[in-house]
Amino acid sequence: LETSKREGGFMNSNYSMLIQWSDEDKIFVVTIPEFVGRVMMPFTHGDSYEDAVQAGQEVIETFLEFWTEDGQSCPEPQNLVMA
């Protein structure tokens, strides 16, 4: 996977984020589908939707940077296919 670096991080606009409201916890929970099965907890959260998006982007950047620096391959971004 070719991953382009930008200032201070990785461009991650092609990775998916599933953002759902948790009534129980009163937070937005973020799942990174491409990272399921690759990392123990591919989740993060935010008190607001905007915080959740930012937290999700930070998780994506952190793992991509780690995998790249460690010489590991990065998961391929999922593509939405319209029938």
C-alpha positions as semicolon CSV with decimal commas, in nm:
position;residue;x (nm);y (nm);z (nm)
1;L;0,000;0,000;0,000
2;E;0,135;0,338;-0,091
3;T;0,070;0,585;0,188
4;S;0,146;0,951;0,130
5;K;0,284;1,145;0,422
6;R;0,173;1,500;0,483
7;E;0,306;1,744;0,740
8;G;0,307;1,568;1,075
9;G;0,107;1,265;0,967
10;F;-0,040;1,042;0,701
11;M;-0,313;1,123;0,454
12;N;-0,594;0,896;0,570
13;S;-0,899;1,014;0,381
14;N;-0,937;0,674;0,214
15;Y;-0,985;0,484;0,542
16;S;-1,333;0,423;0,681
17;M;-1,470;0,538;1,014
18;L;-1,796;0,404;1,152
19;I;-1,925;0,659;1,405
20;Q;-2,215;0,559;1,631
21;W;-2,380;0,721;1,933
22;S;-2,370;0,519;2,257
23;D;-2,673;0,592;2,477
24;E;-2,512;0,390;2,756
25;D;-2,183;0,585;2,759
26;K;-2,315;0,916;2,619
27;I;-2,030;0,936;2,366
28;F;-1,971;0,881;1,996
29;V;-1,786;0,552;1,942
30;V;-1,557;0,525;1,637
31;T;-1,463;0,195;1,472
32;I;-1,197;0,172;1,202
33;P;-1,323;-0,124;0,993
34;E;-0,994;-0,176;0,807
35;F;-0,813;-0,228;1,139
36;V;-1,052;-0,494;1,278
37;G;-0,853;-0,813;1,322
38;R;-0,526;-0,622;1,280
39;V;-0,522;-0,443;1,616
40;M;-0,667;-0,548;1,950
41;M;-0,900;-0,248;1,983
42;P;-0,970;-0,063;1,655
43;F;-1,196;0,179;1,844
44;T;-1,183;0,529;1,987
45;H;-1,445;0,782;2,096
46;G;-1,536;1,148;2,137
47;D;-1,778;1,354;2,342
48;S;-1,900;1,525;2,024
49;Y;-1,919;1,405;1,664
50;E;-1,634;1,638;1,571
51;D;-1,418;1,506;1,858
52;A;-1,492;1,151;1,744
53;V;-1,382;1,228;1,386
54;Q;-1,060;1,387;1,511
55;A;-0,990;1,093;1,744
56;G;-1,053;0,849;1,458
57;Q;-0,814;1,035;1,229
58;E;-0,550;1,032;1,504
59;V;-0,588;0,655;1,550
60;I;-0,553;0,598;1,176
61;E;-0,244;0,818;1,155
62;T;-0,086;0,658;1,464
63;F;-0,123;0,301;1,337
64;L;-0,017;0,384;0,980
65;E;0,294;0,558;1,111
66;F;0,374;0,268;1,346
67;W;0,329;0,002;1,078
68;T;0,535;0,200;0,825
69;E;0,819;0,270;1,067
70;D;0,816;-0,095;1,179
71;G;0,837;-0,217;0,817
72;Q;0,491;-0,376;0,828
73;S;0,233;-0,350;0,554
74;C;-0,066;-0,125;0,608
75;P;-0,419;-0,256;0,551
76;E;-0,583;-0,158;0,226
77;P;-0,859;0,103;0,254
78;Q;-1,206;-0,035;0,184
79;N;-1,387;0,098;-0,119
80;L;-1,759;0,159;-0,138
81;V;-1,904;-0,026;-0,432
82;M;-2,240;0,091;-0,560
83;A;-2,449;-0,174;-0,732
